[in-house]
Amino acid sequence: MRNTDIVPMVWLSCALAAIAGLLFGMDIGVISGALPFITDEFDISTAMEGWIVGSMMFGAAIGACGAGWVSKSLGRKKALLLAALLFFAGALIAVLAWNPSVLIIARIFLGLAVGVASFTAPLYLSEVAPERIRGTTISFYQLMVTVGILAAFVSNLAFSYIESWRWMFGVLMIPAGMLFVGVMMVPNSPRWLASQDRFGEAREVLTKLRSSKVEVDYEMKEIEQSIEEEDKNQGWALFFSNPNFRRSVMLGIGLQIVQQFTGMNVMMYFAPRIFEMSGFQGTEAQLWSTVVVGLVNVLATFIAIGFVDRLGRKPILYIGFTVMAAGMAVLSGILAIGPTTTFLQYTAMTALLVFVTGFAMSAGPLIWTLCAEIQPLRGRDFGIGCSTVANWVANMMIGTFFLTMLDALGGPVTFALLAIVNLAFIVFTLLLVPETKGISLERIERNLMRGKKLRDIGN
């Protein structure tokens, strides 16, 4: 079948669910512009800056823990609705915050929303999209994350002229409302409905999501076969009893740790500080530079969308990690020399943009894609929950302590370490990551449970 056979409801479902990615990205991006003004207003220390940044990831880790239960018990759709409400509440509390402690509480609420959304949205997309465009639709979710980051950077720049960090947070309430209304319009996941023994409803939803009865019949057969092969062990019980499931869970955790230790979110949280180190002086110049970073982040994500279901996951990851390592190595070298000339300043900026391109075209979207694909149906909520929690715990560690590490080691050493780490991730991909392009979730599950090597479960 051709992509033209994709029915409009699939694209609508994917687009509306991906608004969760928009909010995810805005929450990542807003703090970079707001933090300098928060620091000035409340006269806080570097350590407190780190905790304000890290508190969002703390909430996200908790949200991801609870998202598995919410998503499994209430369904993917209701989980996304809950995320929308939490986003709105967190943004409102941030707008009203009268001291750093209240702002941290607001960031925790926003983190809870991000944790639920970052767990549920890729899962929902993987379950409603046909296998031939599954990678593309989950990459579209990541595109919306990058659009959200860019939107936050532009908003930060606009409100910087009136020095209003509260309005920077306030704009989050708009897409939160859009997400709530939009998700009300889309169907639930047919795979979740089937897992609840609601096979009639699952088939009814599939008829809205697929272009032919043949396709519906084939997919229902695959889903039913997967459910028939289930045992009663799920979650922790399945994790302890089934070594093959343990392998997929640990791979998912490893993939998310890899994504965070590339260093990308550090660039998003502390972009103005990094541009200051590169010789760009003044808040306005630094925020304009972050807008350029956000724009490159968006544009480079189209590379993943265009090629993930053509070239496959692994070739794009190889290219991305190589590009990221090169960008960090050049940035480290320039900071060691000292960005004393305009040429060196813009070379440092270019190196950072190269790094962002490498991430946005590879590890950004593809890690979420792989984590949604490698888990078996009966353990998918648990497996994706574990990997999402790992993402946010690693994110919190980096976001909270990066400035302290930067002060202790200096820019050249810090970014050189990031270059080395990204090179190591090429080996990780080679040895452990499967190629899942064009393979049904049910076939991946069968290969996993038969004990195939992790890198071969997509064969």
GROMACS .gro file of C-alpha atoms in nm:
model
  459
    1MET     CA    1   0.000   0.000   0.000
    2ARG     CA    2   0.103   0.361  -0.058
    3ASN     CA    3   0.107   0.639   0.198
    4THR     CA    4  -0.186   0.788   0.008
    5ASP     CA    5  -0.391   0.502   0.154
    6ILE     CA    6  -0.357   0.654   0.500
    7VAL     CA    7  -0.698   0.775   0.611
    8PRO     CA    8  -0.744   1.132   0.742
    9MET     CA    9  -0.831   1.015   1.094
   10VAL     CA   10  -0.480   0.872   1.132
   11TRP     CA   11  -0.323   1.205   1.047
   12LEU     CA   12  -0.568   1.389   1.274
   13SER     CA   13  -0.498   1.151   1.563
   14CYS     CA   14  -0.125   1.187   1.517
   15ALA     CA   15  -0.137   1.565   1.482
   16LEU     CA   16  -0.348   1.620   1.792
   17ALA     CA   17  -0.154   1.375   2.005
   18ALA     CA   18   0.166   1.545   1.891
   19ILE     CA   19   0.045   1.872   2.050
   20ALA     CA   20   0.166   1.700   2.366
   21GLY     CA   21   0.508   1.718   2.205
   22LEU     CA   22   0.459   2.091   2.147
   23LEU     CA   23   0.397   2.145   2.517
   24PHE     CA   24   0.685   1.915   2.605
   25GLY     CA   25   0.915   2.130   2.392
   26MET     CA   26   0.782   2.461   2.522
   27ASP     CA   27   0.844   2.346   2.878
   28ILE     CA   28   1.203   2.257   2.786
   29GLY     CA   29   1.262   2.586   2.607
   30VAL     CA   30   1.091   2.834   2.837
   31ILE     CA   31   1.337   2.802   3.123
   32SER     CA   32   1.640   2.911   2.918
   33GLY     CA   33   1.491   3.257   2.861
   34ALA     CA   34   1.313   3.289   3.194
   35LEU     CA   35   1.605   3.187   3.416
   36PRO     CA   36   1.815   3.507   3.384
   37PHE     CA   37   1.516   3.721   3.485
   38ILE     CA   38   1.416   3.482   3.765
   39THR     CA   39   1.773   3.501   3.896
   40ASP     CA   40   1.766   3.880   3.894
   41GLU     CA   41   1.422   3.908   4.058
   42PHE     CA   42   1.483   3.659   4.339
   43ASP     CA   43   1.864   3.698   4.364
   44ILE     CA   44   1.922   3.323   4.369
   45SER     CA   45   2.244   3.119   4.368
   46THR     CA   46   2.381   2.895   4.093
   47ALA     CA   47   2.271   2.592   4.297
   48MET     CA   48   1.914   2.725   4.318
   49GLU     CA   49   1.917   2.787   3.943
   50GLY     CA   50   2.001   2.421   3.901
   51TRP     CA   51   1.716   2.312   4.128
   52ILE     CA   52   1.464   2.531   3.945
   53VAL     CA   53   1.572   2.369   3.619
   54GLY     CA   54   1.595   2.018   3.766
   55SER     CA   55   1.262   2.028   3.949
   56MET     CA   56   1.075   1.990   3.620
   57MET     CA   57   1.262   1.668   3.547
   58PHE     CA   58   1.193   1.543   3.900
   59GLY     CA   59   0.822   1.591   3.838
   60ALA     CA   60   0.857   1.428   3.496
   61ALA     CA   61   1.014   1.117   3.649
   62ILE     CA   62   0.724   1.088   3.896
   63GLY     CA   63   0.473   1.154   3.618
   64ALA     CA   64   0.627   0.886   3.401
   65CYS     CA   65   0.604   0.638   3.691
   66GLY     CA   66   0.234   0.703   3.729
   67ALA     CA   67   0.168   0.731   3.356
   68GLY     CA   68   0.202   0.356   3.308
   69TRP     CA   69  -0.083   0.286   3.548
   70VAL     CA   70  -0.299   0.570   3.413
   71SER     CA   71  -0.238   0.471   3.051
   72LYS     CA   72  -0.307   0.103   3.114
   73SER     CA   73  -0.607   0.145   3.344
   74LEU     CA   74  -0.781   0.446   3.189
   75GLY     CA   75  -0.646   0.438   2.836
   76ARG     CA   76  -0.407   0.645   2.629
   77LYS     CA   77  -0.667   0.911   2.555
   78LYS     CA   78  -0.754   0.988   2.918
   79ALA     CA   79  -0.384   0.995   3.006
   80LEU     CA   80  -0.331   1.267   2.745
   81LEU     CA   81  -0.627   1.462   2.883
   82LEU     CA   82  -0.472   1.443   3.232
   83ALA     CA   83  -0.143   1.573   3.090
   84ALA     CA   84  -0.326   1.873   2.941
   85LEU     CA   85  -0.480   1.961   3.278
   86LEU     CA   86  -0.145   1.931   3.456
   87PHE     CA   87   0.022   2.154   3.196
   88PHE     CA   88  -0.242   2.421   3.248
   89ALA     CA   89  -0.218   2.404   3.628
   90GLY     CA   90   0.162   2.418   3.628
   91ALA     CA   91   0.173   2.719   3.397
   92LEU     CA   92  -0.084   2.903   3.609
   93ILE     CA   93   0.108   2.841   3.932
   94ALA     CA   94   0.431   2.962   3.765
   95VAL     CA   95   0.262   3.285   3.656
   96LEU     CA   96   0.150   3.347   4.016
   97ALA     CA   97   0.476   3.233   4.186
   98TRP     CA   98   0.590   3.477   4.455
   99ASN     CA   99   0.916   3.305   4.552
  100PRO     CA  100   1.154   3.039   4.418
  101SER     CA  101   0.991   2.762   4.623
  102VAL     CA  102   0.650   2.819   4.462
  103LEU     CA  103   0.818   2.832   4.122
  104ILE     CA  104   0.977   2.494   4.194
  105ILE     CA  105   0.630   2.357   4.278
  106ALA     CA  106   0.500   2.495   3.948
  107ARG     CA  107   0.789   2.331   3.764
  108ILE     CA  108   0.711   2.001   3.934
  109PHE     CA  109   0.349   2.024   3.810
  110LEU     CA  110   0.477   2.095   3.459
  111GLY     CA  111   0.713   1.802   3.499
  112LEU     CA  112   0.427   1.572   3.597
  113ALA     CA  113   0.252   1.676   3.276
  114VAL     CA  114   0.563   1.620   3.067
  115GLY     CA  115   0.618   1.279   3.227
  116VAL     CA  116   0.267   1.164   3.144
  117ALA     CA  117   0.276   1.312   2.794
  118SER     CA  118   0.624   1.186   2.705
  119PHE     CA  119   0.515   0.835   2.806
  120THR     CA  120   0.171   0.833   2.648
  121ALA     CA  121   0.204   1.027   2.323
  122PRO     CA  122   0.468   0.804   2.153
  123LEU     CA  123   0.283   0.497   2.281
  124TYR     CA  124  -0.047   0.622   2.139
  125LEU     CA  125   0.114   0.714   1.807
  126SER     CA  126   0.280   0.371   1.776
  127GLU     CA  127  -0.055   0.200   1.832
  128VAL     CA  128  -0.276   0.403   1.596
  129ALA     CA  129  -0.038   0.443   1.302
  130PRO     CA  130   0.004   0.175   1.033
  131GLU     CA  131   0.345   0.007   1.053
  132ARG     CA  132   0.460   0.155   0.720
  133ILE     CA  133   0.447   0.510   0.861
  134ARG     CA  134   0.495   0.436   1.230
  135GLY     CA  135   0.848   0.578   1.238
  136THR     CA  136   0.735   0.889   1.053
  137THR     CA  137   0.446   0.962   1.288
  138ILE     CA  138   0.653   0.919   1.604
  139SER     CA  139   0.920   1.139   1.444
  140PHE     CA  140   0.642   1.393   1.385
  141TYR     CA  141   0.588   1.391   1.762
  142GLN     CA  142   0.955   1.480   1.806
  143LEU     CA  143   0.914   1.751   1.541
  144MET     CA  144   0.642   1.903   1.757
  145VAL     CA  145   0.884   1.891   2.052
  146THR     CA  146   1.132   2.094   1.850
  147VAL     CA  147   0.860   2.333   1.731
  148GLY     CA  148   0.766   2.378   2.097
  149ILE     CA  149   1.125   2.460   2.188
  150LEU     CA  150   1.144   2.713   1.905
  151ALA     CA  151   0.808   2.865   2.005
  152ALA     CA  152   0.934   2.901   2.362
  153PHE     CA  153   1.257   3.065   2.243
  154VAL     CA  154   1.064   3.313   2.029
  155SER     CA  155   0.825   3.383   2.317
  156ASN     CA  156   1.120   3.428   2.552
  157LEU     CA  157   1.275   3.678   2.313
  158ALA     CA  158   0.949   3.873   2.277
  159PHE     CA  159   0.885   3.895   2.649
  160SER     CA  160   1.250   3.971   2.727
  161TYR     CA  161   1.191   4.324   2.601
  162ILE     CA  162   0.949   4.378   2.891
  163GLU     CA  163   1.152   4.146   3.120
  164SER     CA  164   0.847   3.934   3.203
  165TRP     CA  165   0.940   3.575   3.279
  166ARG     CA  166   0.583   3.521   3.409
  167TRP     CA  167   0.436   3.575   3.062
  168MET     CA  168   0.696   3.331   2.928
  169PHE     CA  169   0.531   3.064   3.142
  170GLY     CA  170   0.180   3.197   3.086
  171VAL     CA  171   0.176   3.120   2.714
  172LEU     CA  172   0.192   2.749   2.801
  173MET     CA  173  -0.175   2.764   2.899
  174ILE     CA  174  -0.279   2.820   2.536
  175PRO     CA  175  -0.150   2.491   2.385
  176ALA     CA  176  -0.258   2.310   2.704
  177GLY     CA  177  -0.616   2.408   2.628
  178MET     CA  178  -0.571   2.311   2.263
  179LEU     CA  179  -0.444   1.969   2.366
  180PHE     CA  180  -0.742   1.905   2.592
  181VAL     CA  181  -0.995   2.000   2.324
  182GLY     CA  182  -0.808   1.819   2.047
  183VAL     CA  183  -0.768   1.488   2.227
  184MET     CA  184  -1.142   1.483   2.295
  185MET     CA  185  -1.189   1.448   1.918
  186VAL     CA  186  -0.966   1.145   1.851
  187PRO     CA  187  -1.033   0.772   1.911
  188ASN     CA  188  -0.870   0.556   2.175
  189SER     CA  189  -0.593   0.313   2.089
  190PRO     CA  190  -0.730  -0.006   1.928
  191ARG     CA  191  -0.450  -0.208   2.086
  192TRP     CA  192  -0.539  -0.076   2.432
  193LEU     CA  193  -0.908  -0.151   2.373
  194ALA     CA  194  -0.821  -0.507   2.272
  195SER     CA  195  -0.602  -0.549   2.580
  196GLN     CA  196  -0.911  -0.465   2.786
  197ASP     CA  197  -1.110  -0.740   2.604
  198ARG     CA  198  -1.305  -0.475   2.413
  199PHE     CA  199  -1.243  -0.634   2.074
  200GLY     CA  200  -1.560  -0.500   1.913
  201GLU     CA  201  -1.463  -0.143   1.995
  202ALA     CA  202  -1.107  -0.210   1.882
  203ARG     CA  203  -1.230  -0.327   1.541
  204GLU     CA  204  -1.465  -0.029   1.517
  205VAL     CA  205  -1.176   0.211   1.583
  206LEU     CA  206  -0.954   0.031   1.333
  207THR     CA  207  -1.218   0.075   1.061
  208LYS     CA  208  -1.178   0.451   1.115
  209LEU     CA  209  -0.798   0.429   1.108
  210ARG     CA  210  -0.738   0.193   0.815
  211SER     CA  211  -0.826   0.224   0.448
  212SER     CA  212  -0.962  -0.127   0.381
  213LYS     CA  213  -1.134  -0.421   0.547
  214VAL     CA  214  -0.837  -0.641   0.452
  215GLU     CA  215  -0.604  -0.418   0.648
  216VAL     CA  216  -0.841  -0.412   0.946
  217ASP     CA  217  -0.876  -0.792   0.945
  218TYR     CA  218  -0.500  -0.845   0.921
  219GLU     CA  219  -0.422  -0.605   1.205
  220MET     CA  220  -0.697  -0.742   1.431
  221LYS     CA  221  -0.560  -1.093   1.374
  222GLU     CA  222  -0.211  -0.976   1.473
  223ILE     CA  223  -0.344  -0.805   1.786
  224GLU     CA  224  -0.561  -1.100   1.889
  225GLN     CA  225  -0.274  -1.343   1.838
  226SER     CA  226  -0.048  -1.127   2.053
  227ILE     CA  227  -0.309  -1.113   2.330
  228GLU     CA  228  -0.373  -1.489   2.312
  229GLU     CA  229  -0.003  -1.548   2.370
  230GLU     CA  230  -0.010  -1.337   2.685
  231ASP     CA  231   0.041  -1.495   3.019
  232LYS     CA  232  -0.095  -1.353   3.343
  233ASN     CA  233   0.239  -1.204   3.435
  234GLN     CA  234   0.262  -0.837   3.352
  235GLY     CA  235   0.462  -0.544   3.482
  236TRP     CA  236   0.705  -0.636   3.759
  237ALA     CA  237   0.590  -0.998   3.758
  238LEU     CA  238   0.669  -1.031   3.389
  239PHE     CA  239   0.997  -0.845   3.436
  240PHE     CA  240   1.114  -1.090   3.705
  241SER     CA  241   0.982  -1.404   3.536
  242ASN     CA  242   1.076  -1.343   3.173
  243PRO     CA  243   1.441  -1.279   3.083
  244ASN     CA  244   1.349  -1.176   2.729
  245PHE     CA  245   1.123  -0.902   2.859
  246ARG     CA  246   1.400  -0.791   3.094
  247ARG     CA  247   1.623  -0.747   2.790
  248SER     CA  248   1.378  -0.516   2.613
  249VAL     CA  249   1.318  -0.313   2.930
  250MET     CA  250   1.690  -0.268   2.991
  251LEU     CA  251   1.747  -0.173   2.627
  252GLY     CA  252   1.473   0.089   2.653
  253ILE     CA  253   1.633   0.230   2.969
  254GLY     CA  254   1.973   0.231   2.798
  255LEU     CA  255   1.837   0.410   2.492
  256GLN     CA  256   1.686   0.690   2.699
  257ILE     CA  257   2.004   0.734   2.904
  258VAL     CA  258   2.194   0.754   2.576
  259GLN     CA  259   1.959   1.026   2.453
  260GLN     CA  260   2.011   1.239   2.763
  261PHE     CA  261   2.386   1.198   2.784
  262THR     CA  262   2.430   1.327   2.431
  263GLY     CA  263   2.396   1.662   2.608
  264MET     CA  264   2.117   1.804   2.394
  265ASN     CA  265   1.883   1.915   2.671
  266VAL     CA  266   2.171   2.091   2.843
  267MET     CA  267   2.196   2.303   2.529
  268MET     CA  268   1.825   2.380   2.551
  269TYR     CA  269   1.822   2.464   2.924
  270PHE     CA  270   2.141   2.668   2.930
  271ALA     CA  271   2.178   2.796   2.574
  272PRO     CA  272   2.221   3.163   2.678
  273ARG     CA  273   2.499   3.064   2.920
  274ILE     CA  274   2.678   2.863   2.650
  275PHE     CA  275   2.650   3.151   2.403
  276GLU     CA  276   2.791   3.383   2.669
  277MET     CA  277   3.092   3.149   2.701
  278SER     CA  278   3.125   3.164   2.320
  279GLY     CA  279   3.163   3.541   2.328
  280PHE     CA  280   2.805   3.662   2.272
  281GLN     CA  281   2.742   3.939   2.522
  282GLY     CA  282   2.405   4.072   2.639
  283THR     CA  283   2.078   3.892   2.708
  284GLU     CA  284   1.922   4.006   2.380
  285ALA     CA  285   2.207   3.868   2.166
  286GLN     CA  286   2.203   3.540   2.358
  287LEU     CA  287   1.826   3.497   2.321
  288TRP     CA  288   1.841   3.575   1.949
  289SER     CA  289   2.105   3.303   1.924
  290THR     CA  290   1.877   3.056   2.102
  291VAL     CA  291   1.605   3.130   1.846
  292VAL     CA  292   1.849   3.028   1.572
  293VAL     CA  293   1.922   2.707   1.766
  294GLY     CA  294   1.550   2.637   1.793
  295LEU     CA  295   1.496   2.695   1.421
  296VAL     CA  296   1.778   2.458   1.325
  297ASN     CA  297   1.637   2.204   1.570
  298VAL     CA  298   1.301   2.214   1.391
  299LEU     CA  299   1.440   2.201   1.038
  300ALA     CA  300   1.680   1.915   1.111
  301THR     CA  301   1.397   1.703   1.250
  302PHE     CA  302   1.251   1.692   0.897
  303ILE     CA  303   1.554   1.483   0.802
  304ALA     CA  304   1.438   1.213   1.042
  305ILE     CA  305   1.078   1.239   0.924
  306GLY     CA  306   1.185   1.209   0.561
  307PHE     CA  307   1.427   0.919   0.599
  308VAL     CA  308   1.340   0.715   0.910
  309ASP     CA  309   1.110   0.480   0.716
  310ARG     CA  310   1.340   0.479   0.411
  311LEU     CA  311   1.695   0.441   0.543
  312GLY     CA  312   1.601   0.284   0.875
  313ARG     CA  313   1.676   0.369   1.236
  314LYS     CA  314   2.038   0.254   1.276
  315PRO     CA  315   2.203   0.430   0.978
  316ILE     CA  316   2.052   0.761   1.089
  317LEU     CA  317   2.171   0.705   1.446
  318TYR     CA  318   2.526   0.637   1.325
  319ILE     CA  319   2.528   0.961   1.129
  320GLY     CA  320   2.371   1.160   1.413
  321PHE     CA  321   2.615   1.049   1.684
  322THR     CA  322   2.910   1.121   1.454
  323VAL     CA  323   2.782   1.470   1.378
  324MET     CA  324   2.717   1.542   1.746
  325ALA     CA  325   3.066   1.428   1.846
  326ALA     CA  326   3.220   1.652   1.580
  327GLY     CA  327   3.020   1.955   1.694
  328MET     CA  328   3.118   1.912   2.058
  329ALA     CA  329   3.484   1.855   1.970
  330VAL     CA  330   3.502   2.179   1.771
  331LEU     CA  331   3.320   2.376   2.044
  332SER     CA  332   3.560   2.237   2.304
  333GLY     CA  333   3.859   2.337   2.095
  334ILE     CA  334   3.736   2.693   2.042
  335LEU     CA  335   3.662   2.742   2.411
  336ALA     CA  336   4.013   2.614   2.490
  337ILE     CA  337   4.165   2.870   2.251
  338GLY     CA  338   3.928   3.143   2.360
  339PRO     CA  339   3.662   3.297   2.132
  340THR     CA  340   3.855   3.623   2.101
  341THR     CA  341   3.751   3.707   1.745
  342THR     CA  342   3.420   3.735   1.565
  343PHE     CA  343   3.523   3.446   1.340
  344LEU     CA  344   3.583   3.215   1.637
  345GLN     CA  345   3.257   3.325   1.803
  346TYR     CA  346   3.053   3.234   1.496
  347THR     CA  347   3.251   2.915   1.447
  348ALA     CA  348   3.156   2.816   1.803
  349MET     CA  349   2.794   2.896   1.724
  350THR     CA  350   2.815   2.689   1.405
  351ALA     CA  351   2.960   2.396   1.600
  352LEU     CA  352   2.668   2.414   1.840
  353LEU     CA  353   2.424   2.425   1.548
  354VAL     CA  354   2.596   2.121   1.393
  355PHE     CA  355   2.550   1.937   1.721
  356VAL     CA  356   2.181   2.033   1.735
  357THR     CA  357   2.136   1.913   1.376
  358GLY     CA  358   2.290   1.576   1.461
  359PHE     CA  359   2.057   1.527   1.755
  360ALA     CA  360   1.739   1.648   1.585
  361MET     CA  361   1.789   1.418   1.286
  362SER     CA  362   1.868   1.109   1.493
  363ALA     CA  363   1.861   1.047   1.867
  364GLY     CA  364   1.588   1.303   1.929
  365PRO     CA  365   1.305   1.132   1.742
  366LEU     CA  366   1.445   0.782   1.692
  367ILE     CA  367   1.504   0.695   2.058
  368TRP     CA  368   1.134   0.753   2.129
  369THR     CA  369   1.044   0.554   1.820
  370LEU     CA  370   1.257   0.256   1.921
  371CYS     CA  371   1.139   0.259   2.282
  372ALA     CA  372   0.778   0.239   2.162
  373GLU     CA  373   0.858  -0.042   1.917
  374ILE     CA  374   1.071  -0.289   2.114
  375GLN     CA  375   0.835  -0.361   2.405
  376PRO     CA  376   0.587  -0.653   2.385
  377LEU     CA  377   0.218  -0.568   2.409
  378ARG     CA  378   0.163  -0.726   2.751
  379GLY     CA  379   0.454  -0.533   2.896
  380ARG     CA  380   0.448  -0.222   2.678
  381ASP     CA  381   0.312   0.013   2.943
  382PHE     CA  382   0.563  -0.112   3.199
  383GLY     CA  383   0.857  -0.115   2.957
  384ILE     CA  384   0.793   0.231   2.816
  385GLY     CA  385   0.727   0.355   3.169
  386CYS     CA  386   1.069   0.233   3.283
  387SER     CA  387   1.248   0.389   2.987
  388THR     CA  388   1.063   0.719   3.025
  389VAL     CA  389   1.147   0.736   3.397
  390ALA     CA  390   1.510   0.667   3.306
  391ASN     CA  391   1.496   0.955   3.058
  392TRP     CA  392   1.380   1.200   3.320
  393VAL     CA  393   1.607   1.080   3.599
  394ALA     CA  394   1.906   1.121   3.366
  395ASN     CA  395   1.766   1.454   3.249
  396MET     CA  396   1.727   1.573   3.608
  397MET     CA  397   2.085   1.477   3.694
  398ILE     CA  398   2.223   1.664   3.397
  399GLY     CA  399   1.995   1.968   3.433
  400THR     CA  400   2.057   2.004   3.806
  401PHE     CA  401   2.433   1.956   3.814
  402PHE     CA  402   2.552   2.073   3.472
  403LEU     CA  403   2.632   2.428   3.583
  404THR     CA  404   2.824   2.293   3.883
  405MET     CA  405   3.021   2.059   3.654
  406LEU     CA  406   3.083   2.342   3.410
  407ASP     CA  407   3.221   2.560   3.689
  408ALA     CA  408   3.440   2.275   3.819
  409LEU     CA  409   3.578   2.138   3.489
  410GLY     CA  410   3.549   2.435   3.258
  411GLY     CA  411   3.393   2.451   2.913
  412PRO     CA  412   3.670   2.283   2.708
  413VAL     CA  413   3.682   1.969   2.925
  414THR     CA  414   3.304   1.947   2.964
  415PHE     CA  415   3.232   1.959   2.591
  416ALA     CA  416   3.525   1.730   2.509
  417LEU     CA  417   3.369   1.470   2.740
  418LEU     CA  418   3.039   1.507   2.554
  419ALA     CA  419   3.220   1.445   2.224
  420ILE     CA  420   3.376   1.124   2.360
  421VAL     CA  421   3.042   1.004   2.499
  422ASN     CA  422   2.869   1.051   2.163
  423LEU     CA  423   3.138   0.846   1.991
  424ALA     CA  424   3.082   0.569   2.244
  425PHE     CA  425   2.711   0.568   2.156
  426ILE     CA  426   2.799   0.457   1.802
  427VAL     CA  427   2.935   0.133   1.950
  428PHE     CA  428   2.623   0.098   2.167
  429THR     CA  429   2.404   0.126   1.857
  430LEU     CA  430   2.612  -0.124   1.663
  431LEU     CA  431   2.602  -0.392   1.934
  432LEU     CA  432   2.254  -0.361   2.086
  433VAL     CA  433   2.007  -0.159   1.881
  434PRO     CA  434   1.775  -0.345   1.636
  435GLU     CA  435   1.662  -0.219   1.297
  436THR     CA  436   1.281  -0.203   1.313
  437LYS     CA  437   1.200  -0.030   0.983
  438GLY     CA  438   0.884  -0.174   0.827
  439ILE     CA  439   0.844  -0.452   1.085
  440SER     CA  440   0.514  -0.501   1.271
  441LEU     CA  441   0.512  -0.462   1.649
  442GLU     CA  442   0.384  -0.819   1.677
  443ARG     CA  443   0.675  -0.961   1.475
  444ILE     CA  444   0.926  -0.767   1.685
  445GLU     CA  445   0.760  -0.912   1.994
  446ARG     CA  446   0.777  -1.269   1.863
  447ASN     CA  447   1.147  -1.235   1.781
  448LEU     CA  448   1.217  -1.090   2.125
  449MET     CA  449   1.032  -1.364   2.309
  450ARG     CA  450   1.205  -1.636   2.104
  451GLY     CA  451   1.535  -1.516   2.245
  452LYS     CA  452   1.688  -1.352   1.939
  453LYS     CA  453   1.972  -1.111   2.006
  454LEU     CA  454   1.844  -0.761   2.070
  455ARG     CA  455   2.009  -0.623   1.757
  456ASP     CA  456   1.832  -0.894   1.553
  457ILE     CA  457   1.473  -0.869   1.680
  458GLY     CA  458   1.376  -0.655   1.381
  459ASN     CA  459   1.486  -0.920   1.129
   0.00000   0.00000   0.00000
